[in-house]
Amino acid sequence: AQTVTQSQPEMSVQEAETVTLSCTYDTSENNYYLFWYKQPPSRQMILVIRQEAYKQQNATENRFSVNFQKAAKSFSLKISDSQLGDTAMYFCAFHNNAGNMLTFGGGTRLMVKP
Amino acid sequence: GAGVSQSPRYKVAKRGQDVALRCDPISGHVSLFWYQQALGQGPEFLTYFQNEAQLDKSGLPSDRFFAERPEGSVSTLKIQRTQQEDSAVYLCASSLRRDSINQPQHFGDGTRLSIL
């Protein structure tokens, strides 16, 4: 079974600054996908970024980028130029080849301060 | 375009009552998932459908939980004889293809269930 750990229950950052959210996972698989989802108070889970394990290049989506360290089983999310609308819960999630579901971490609550 | 729609948005029930939660996936999406999210925690997998077939129900916490998707579109999650520990947000997600690993899951807004 896979496990996903987010060690930072809460984080805060000043508007326009950069913040990094941590995620580690445990798996014996070699090929899998990793995701970061954002969940604002409206509750809808919104996909932020995803990384395919067989790709060495780190994924980027505008202000969001990841630092994927496969050997260390680490998958952190960097948010640049933080905006007030980035305030939300952020969940790291794992999807392997064999399974059909996402395994989520416990989440990090991010607050962007004006 | 329309996203995943869940109803009701909020549901309050007395302990022992039966409840039914509805999910309308994105049109044409083959795969459908149910997750349970306790307060302050990440979602946990309950069950998975491919079209009308329930291929994985390993996450259902007890036999009081039952899910169906009879025509391969709308799905209903039913909880019988509700208990206080069933209080949570129930999220539904759908993805386009059978091979869901290559397709992101699109989530609904969830149903917040409170058992008194």
Short mmCIF file of N, CA, C and O in Angstrom, two decimals, chain A residues 5-93:
data_model
loop_
_atom_site.label_atom_id
_atom_site.label_comp_id
_atom_site.label_asym_id
_atom_site.label_seq_id
_atom_site.Cartn_x
_atom_site.Cartn_y
_atom_site.Cartn_z
N THR A 5 2.68 11.55 2.85
CA THR A 5 2.83 12.32 4.08
C THR A 5 3.11 13.78 3.76
O THR A 5 4.02 14.10 2.99
N GLN A 6 2.32 14.64 4.37
CA GLN A 6 2.56 16.08 4.29
C GLN A 6 2.85 16.54 5.70
O GLN A 6 1.98 16.50 6.56
N SER A 7 4.07 16.97 5.94
CA SER A 7 4.53 17.23 7.31
C SER A 7 4.22 18.62 7.82
O SER A 7 4.48 18.92 8.98
N GLN A 8 3.65 19.46 6.97
CA GLN A 8 3.36 20.84 7.37
C GLN A 8 1.84 21.02 7.43
O GLN A 8 1.21 21.24 6.41
N PRO A 9 1.25 20.98 8.61
CA PRO A 9 -0.21 21.15 8.69
C PRO A 9 -0.64 22.55 8.23
O PRO A 9 -1.69 22.70 7.62
N GLU A 10 0.17 23.56 8.55
CA GLU A 10 -0.18 24.93 8.19
C GLU A 10 1.06 25.69 7.74
O GLU A 10 2.15 25.49 8.26
N MET A 11 0.84 26.56 6.75
CA MET A 11 1.91 27.43 6.28
C MET A 11 1.30 28.80 5.99
O MET A 11 0.12 28.91 5.66
N SER A 12 2.14 29.83 6.10
CA SER A 12 1.69 31.16 5.70
C SER A 12 2.80 31.84 4.91
O SER A 12 3.97 31.51 5.06
N VAL A 13 2.38 32.75 4.04
CA VAL A 13 3.34 33.45 3.18
C VAL A 13 2.78 34.83 2.89
O VAL A 13 1.56 35.03 2.83
N GLN A 14 3.66 35.76 2.73
CA GLN A 14 3.23 37.11 2.35
C GLN A 14 2.94 37.14 0.85
O GLN A 14 3.60 36.47 0.05
N GLU A 15 1.95 37.93 0.52
CA GLU A 15 1.60 38.13 -0.88
C GLU A 15 2.85 38.50 -1.68
O GLU A 15 3.68 39.28 -1.22
N ALA A 16 2.97 37.88 -2.86
CA ALA A 16 4.07 38.11 -3.80
C ALA A 16 5.34 37.34 -3.44
O ALA A 16 6.28 37.30 -4.25
N GLU A 17 5.37 36.69 -2.28
CA GLU A 17 6.54 35.89 -1.91
C GLU A 17 6.39 34.46 -2.45
O GLU A 17 5.37 34.09 -3.04
N THR A 18 7.43 33.67 -2.21
CA THR A 18 7.45 32.28 -2.67
C THR A 18 7.34 31.35 -1.48
O THR A 18 7.90 31.63 -0.41
N VAL A 19 6.60 30.26 -1.66
CA VAL A 19 6.42 29.28 -0.58
C VAL A 19 6.57 27.88 -1.16
O VAL A 19 6.22 27.64 -2.33
N THR A 20 7.10 26.97 -0.36
CA THR A 20 7.27 25.57 -0.77
C THR A 20 6.55 24.65 0.19
O THR A 20 6.77 24.73 1.40
N LEU A 21 5.70 23.80 -0.36
CA LEU A 21 4.98 22.81 0.43
C LEU A 21 5.61 21.44 0.22
O LEU A 21 5.88 21.05 -0.92
N SER A 22 5.79 20.71 1.30
CA SER A 22 6.50 19.44 1.25
C SER A 22 5.56 18.24 1.14
O SER A 22 4.44 18.28 1.65
N CYS A 23 6.05 17.21 0.49
CA CYS A 23 5.30 15.95 0.38
C CYS A 23 6.30 14.81 0.20
O CYS A 23 7.22 14.91 -0.61
N THR A 24 6.12 13.76 0.97
CA THR A 24 6.89 12.54 0.75
C THR A 24 5.92 11.39 0.62
O THR A 24 4.78 11.45 1.08
N TYR A 25 6.36 10.34 -0.04
CA TYR A 25 5.49 9.20 -0.27
C TYR A 25 6.29 7.91 -0.17
O TYR A 25 7.54 7.94 -0.21
N ASP A 26 5.59 6.83 -0.04
CA ASP A 26 6.24 5.54 0.08
C ASP A 26 5.59 4.58 -0.90
O ASP A 26 4.36 4.40 -0.88
N THR A 27 6.37 3.98 -1.77
CA THR A 27 5.87 3.02 -2.73
C THR A 27 6.99 2.13 -3.20
O THR A 27 8.15 2.53 -3.18
N SER A 28 6.60 0.94 -3.66
CA SER A 28 7.57 0.04 -4.27
C SER A 28 7.43 0.05 -5.79
O SER A 28 8.17 -0.64 -6.49
N GLU A 29 6.49 0.84 -6.28
CA GLU A 29 6.27 0.94 -7.72
C GLU A 29 7.38 1.76 -8.36
O GLU A 29 8.02 2.59 -7.70
N ASN A 30 7.54 1.55 -9.66
CA ASN A 30 8.52 2.33 -10.39
C ASN A 30 7.86 3.38 -11.29
O ASN A 30 8.45 4.42 -11.56
N ASN A 31 6.65 3.08 -11.72
CA ASN A 31 5.94 4.02 -12.58
C ASN A 31 4.64 4.44 -11.92
O ASN A 31 3.83 3.60 -11.53
N TYR A 32 4.47 5.74 -11.80
CA TYR A 32 3.29 6.25 -11.11
C TYR A 32 3.15 7.74 -11.44
O TYR A 32 3.98 8.32 -12.13
N TYR A 33 2.06 8.32 -10.97
CA TYR A 33 1.83 9.76 -11.14
C TYR A 33 1.69 10.40 -9.76
O TYR A 33 1.18 9.79 -8.82
N LEU A 34 2.12 11.64 -9.68
CA LEU A 34 1.95 12.43 -8.47
C LEU A 34 1.21 13.71 -8.82
O LEU A 34 1.38 14.25 -9.91
N PHE A 35 0.39 14.15 -7.90
CA PHE A 35 -0.46 15.31 -8.14
C PHE A 35 -0.43 16.25 -6.94
O PHE A 35 -0.24 15.82 -5.80
N TRP A 36 -0.66 17.51 -7.22
CA TRP A 36 -1.02 18.48 -6.19
C TRP A 36 -2.41 19.01 -6.52
O TRP A 36 -2.67 19.46 -7.64
N TYR A 37 -3.30 18.92 -5.52
CA TYR A 37 -4.65 19.46 -5.64
C TYR A 37 -4.81 20.60 -4.65
O TYR A 37 -4.27 20.58 -3.55
N LYS A 38 -5.61 21.58 -5.06
CA LYS A 38 -5.96 22.72 -4.20
C LYS A 38 -7.43 22.59 -3.84
O LYS A 38 -8.28 22.29 -4.69
N GLN A 39 -7.76 22.79 -2.55
CA GLN A 39 -9.15 22.74 -2.11
C GLN A 39 -9.48 24.02 -1.35
O GLN A 39 -9.16 24.15 -0.17
N PRO A 40 -10.12 24.98 -2.02
CA PRO A 40 -10.54 26.20 -1.33
C PRO A 40 -11.74 25.91 -0.43
O PRO A 40 -12.25 24.79 -0.44
N PRO A 41 -12.20 26.90 0.33
CA PRO A 41 -13.35 26.67 1.21
C PRO A 41 -14.60 26.17 0.48
O PRO A 41 -15.45 25.54 1.09
N SER A 42 -14.70 26.42 -0.80
CA SER A 42 -15.84 25.91 -1.57
C SER A 42 -15.84 24.39 -1.67
O SER A 42 -16.82 23.80 -2.09
N ARG A 43 -14.74 23.77 -1.28
CA ARG A 43 -14.57 22.32 -1.19
C ARG A 43 -14.19 21.62 -2.49
O ARG A 43 -13.78 20.47 -2.47
N GLN A 44 -14.35 22.28 -3.63
CA GLN A 44 -14.02 21.58 -4.87
C GLN A 44 -12.53 21.39 -5.00
O GLN A 44 -11.74 22.31 -4.88
N MET A 45 -12.12 20.18 -5.25
CA MET A 45 -10.73 19.80 -5.43
C MET A 45 -10.30 20.21 -6.85
O MET A 45 -10.88 19.75 -7.83
N ILE A 46 -9.30 21.07 -6.94
CA ILE A 46 -8.85 21.58 -8.23
C ILE A 46 -7.43 21.10 -8.49
O ILE A 46 -6.54 21.29 -7.65
N LEU A 47 -7.22 20.47 -9.64
CA LEU A 47 -5.89 20.00 -9.98
C LEU A 47 -4.96 21.18 -10.24
O LEU A 47 -5.26 22.06 -11.05
N VAL A 48 -3.82 21.19 -9.56
CA VAL A 48 -2.84 22.26 -9.72
C VAL A 48 -1.75 21.85 -10.70
O VAL A 48 -1.42 22.58 -11.63
N ILE A 49 -1.20 20.65 -10.48
CA ILE A 49 -0.07 20.22 -11.28
C ILE A 49 0.11 18.71 -11.11
O ILE A 49 -0.29 18.15 -10.08
N ARG A 50 0.67 18.05 -12.12
CA ARG A 50 0.93 16.62 -12.01
C ARG A 50 2.29 16.28 -12.60
O ARG A 50 2.79 17.00 -13.48
N GLN A 51 2.84 15.19 -12.10
CA GLN A 51 4.19 14.76 -12.50
C GLN A 51 4.16 13.27 -12.79
O GLN A 51 3.64 12.48 -11.99
N GLU A 52 4.70 12.88 -13.93
CA GLU A 52 4.84 11.46 -14.25
C GLU A 52 6.19 10.98 -13.75
O GLU A 52 7.22 11.61 -14.02
N ALA A 53 6.21 9.88 -13.04
CA ALA A 53 7.43 9.44 -12.36
C ALA A 53 8.57 9.12 -13.32
O ALA A 53 9.75 9.23 -12.96
N TYR A 54 8.23 8.72 -14.55
CA TYR A 54 9.30 8.35 -15.48
C TYR A 54 9.92 9.58 -16.16
O TYR A 54 10.89 9.45 -16.89
N LYS A 55 9.36 10.74 -15.92
CA LYS A 55 9.92 11.97 -16.49
C LYS A 55 10.85 12.63 -15.47
O LYS A 55 10.45 12.88 -14.34
N GLN A 56 12.05 12.89 -15.88
CA GLN A 56 13.01 13.52 -14.97
C GLN A 56 12.77 15.01 -14.83
O GLN A 56 13.07 15.60 -13.80
N GLN A 57 12.23 15.62 -15.88
CA GLN A 57 12.03 17.06 -15.85
C GLN A 57 10.88 17.40 -14.91
O GLN A 57 9.80 16.81 -14.98
N ASN A 58 11.12 18.39 -14.05
CA ASN A 58 10.09 18.82 -13.12
C ASN A 58 8.97 19.55 -13.86
O ASN A 58 9.22 20.39 -14.73
N ALA A 59 7.73 19.25 -13.48
CA ALA A 59 6.58 19.89 -14.11
C ALA A 59 6.44 21.34 -13.63
O ALA A 59 6.78 21.67 -12.49
N THR A 60 5.96 22.19 -14.53
CA THR A 60 5.67 23.59 -14.18
C THR A 60 4.34 23.98 -14.80
O THR A 60 3.99 23.51 -15.89
N GLU A 61 3.60 24.80 -14.09
CA GLU A 61 2.33 25.36 -14.57
C GLU A 61 2.25 26.79 -14.07
O GLU A 61 1.82 27.06 -12.97
N ASN A 62 2.69 27.71 -14.93
CA ASN A 62 2.66 29.14 -14.58
C ASN A 62 3.43 29.38 -13.28
O ASN A 62 4.64 29.14 -13.23
N ARG A 63 2.77 29.82 -12.22
CA ARG A 63 3.47 30.14 -10.97
C ARG A 63 3.76 28.90 -10.11
O ARG A 63 4.39 29.01 -9.05
N PHE A 64 3.29 27.75 -10.55
CA PHE A 64 3.44 26.53 -9.77
C PHE A 64 4.48 25.62 -10.41
O PHE A 64 4.47 25.41 -11.63
N SER A 65 5.36 25.10 -9.58
CA SER A 65 6.35 24.15 -10.07
C SER A 65 6.61 23.12 -8.98
O SER A 65 6.28 23.34 -7.81
N VAL A 66 7.15 21.98 -9.40
CA VAL A 66 7.44 20.93 -8.43
C VAL A 66 8.93 20.64 -8.43
O VAL A 66 9.64 20.89 -9.40
N ASN A 67 9.38 20.08 -7.30
CA ASN A 67 10.72 19.54 -7.18
C ASN A 67 10.55 18.05 -6.89
O ASN A 67 10.22 17.66 -5.77
N PHE A 68 10.69 17.25 -7.92
CA PHE A 68 10.47 15.81 -7.83
C PHE A 68 11.80 15.11 -7.66
O PHE A 68 12.66 15.17 -8.55
N GLN A 69 11.97 14.46 -6.53
CA GLN A 69 13.19 13.71 -6.22
C GLN A 69 12.79 12.24 -6.06
O GLN A 69 12.38 11.82 -4.98
N LYS A 70 12.89 11.49 -7.17
CA LYS A 70 12.37 10.12 -7.16
C LYS A 70 13.08 9.23 -6.16
O LYS A 70 12.45 8.45 -5.45
N ALA A 71 14.38 9.33 -6.08
CA ALA A 71 15.13 8.46 -5.17
C ALA A 71 14.76 8.75 -3.72
O ALA A 71 14.67 7.83 -2.90
N ALA A 72 14.53 9.99 -3.42
CA ALA A 72 14.16 10.38 -2.06
C ALA A 72 12.66 10.27 -1.83
O ALA A 72 12.20 10.46 -0.70
N LYS A 73 11.89 9.97 -2.88
CA LYS A 73 10.43 9.89 -2.79
C LYS A 73 9.87 11.18 -2.20
O LYS A 73 9.08 11.17 -1.25
N SER A 74 10.29 12.26 -2.82
CA SER A 74 9.87 13.59 -2.38
C SER A 74 9.27 14.35 -3.54
O SER A 74 9.75 14.26 -4.69
N PHE A 75 8.23 15.13 -3.25
CA PHE A 75 7.49 15.81 -4.32
C PHE A 75 6.97 17.13 -3.74
O PHE A 75 5.83 17.22 -3.30
N SER A 76 7.77 18.16 -3.76
CA SER A 76 7.36 19.43 -3.15
C SER A 76 6.79 20.37 -4.20
O SER A 76 7.12 20.29 -5.39
N LEU A 77 5.93 21.25 -3.74
CA LEU A 77 5.26 22.23 -4.60
C LEU A 77 5.77 23.61 -4.26
O LEU A 77 5.74 24.02 -3.09
N LYS A 78 6.23 24.34 -5.26
CA LYS A 78 6.66 25.72 -5.07
C LYS A 78 5.66 26.65 -5.74
O LYS A 78 5.32 26.48 -6.92
N ILE A 79 5.19 27.61 -4.95
CA ILE A 79 4.28 28.62 -5.48
C ILE A 79 5.02 29.95 -5.47
O ILE A 79 5.45 30.43 -4.42
N SER A 80 5.22 30.51 -6.64
CA SER A 80 5.92 31.78 -6.79
C SER A 80 4.90 32.91 -6.88
O SER A 80 3.77 32.73 -7.30
N ASP A 81 5.36 34.11 -6.46
CA ASP A 81 4.49 35.29 -6.56
C ASP A 81 3.10 34.99 -5.97
O ASP A 81 2.07 35.14 -6.64
N SER A 82 3.08 34.54 -4.72
CA SER A 82 1.83 34.10 -4.09
C SER A 82 0.75 35.18 -4.17
O SER A 82 1.02 36.38 -4.00
N GLN A 83 -0.46 34.72 -4.42
CA GLN A 83 -1.61 35.61 -4.52
C GLN A 83 -2.63 35.25 -3.45
O GLN A 83 -2.67 34.12 -2.98
N LEU A 84 -3.47 36.22 -3.09
CA LEU A 84 -4.47 35.98 -2.04
C LEU A 84 -5.37 34.79 -2.41
O LEU A 84 -5.80 34.03 -1.55
N GLY A 85 -5.63 34.62 -3.69
CA GLY A 85 -6.47 33.52 -4.14
C GLY A 85 -5.82 32.15 -4.01
O GLY A 85 -6.49 31.13 -4.21
N ASP A 86 -4.56 32.13 -3.65
CA ASP A 86 -3.89 30.84 -3.42
C ASP A 86 -4.21 30.27 -2.04
O ASP A 86 -3.87 29.12 -1.75
N THR A 87 -4.83 31.07 -1.20
CA THR A 87 -5.22 30.59 0.13
C THR A 87 -6.17 29.41 0.00
O THR A 87 -7.22 29.52 -0.63
N ALA A 88 -5.78 28.26 0.57
CA ALA A 88 -6.55 27.03 0.42
C ALA A 88 -5.84 25.89 1.14
O ALA A 88 -4.73 26.07 1.65
N MET A 89 -6.49 24.75 1.17
CA MET A 89 -5.83 23.49 1.56
C MET A 89 -5.17 22.92 0.31
O MET A 89 -5.77 22.93 -0.78
N TYR A 90 -3.97 22.41 0.48
CA TYR A 90 -3.25 21.78 -0.63
C TYR A 90 -2.99 20.32 -0.28
O TYR A 90 -2.45 20.01 0.79
N PHE A 91 -3.36 19.43 -1.21
CA PHE A 91 -3.19 18.00 -0.99
C PHE A 91 -2.26 17.42 -2.05
O PHE A 91 -2.42 17.67 -3.25
N CYS A 92 -1.31 16.65 -1.58
CA CYS A 92 -0.46 15.86 -2.44
C CYS A 92 -1.13 14.51 -2.63
O CYS A 92 -1.73 13.98 -1.68
N ALA A 93 -1.07 13.95 -3.83
CA ALA A 93 -1.75 12.68 -4.08
C ALA A 93 -0.91 11.80 -5.00
O ALA A 93 -0.16 12.28 -5.86
#
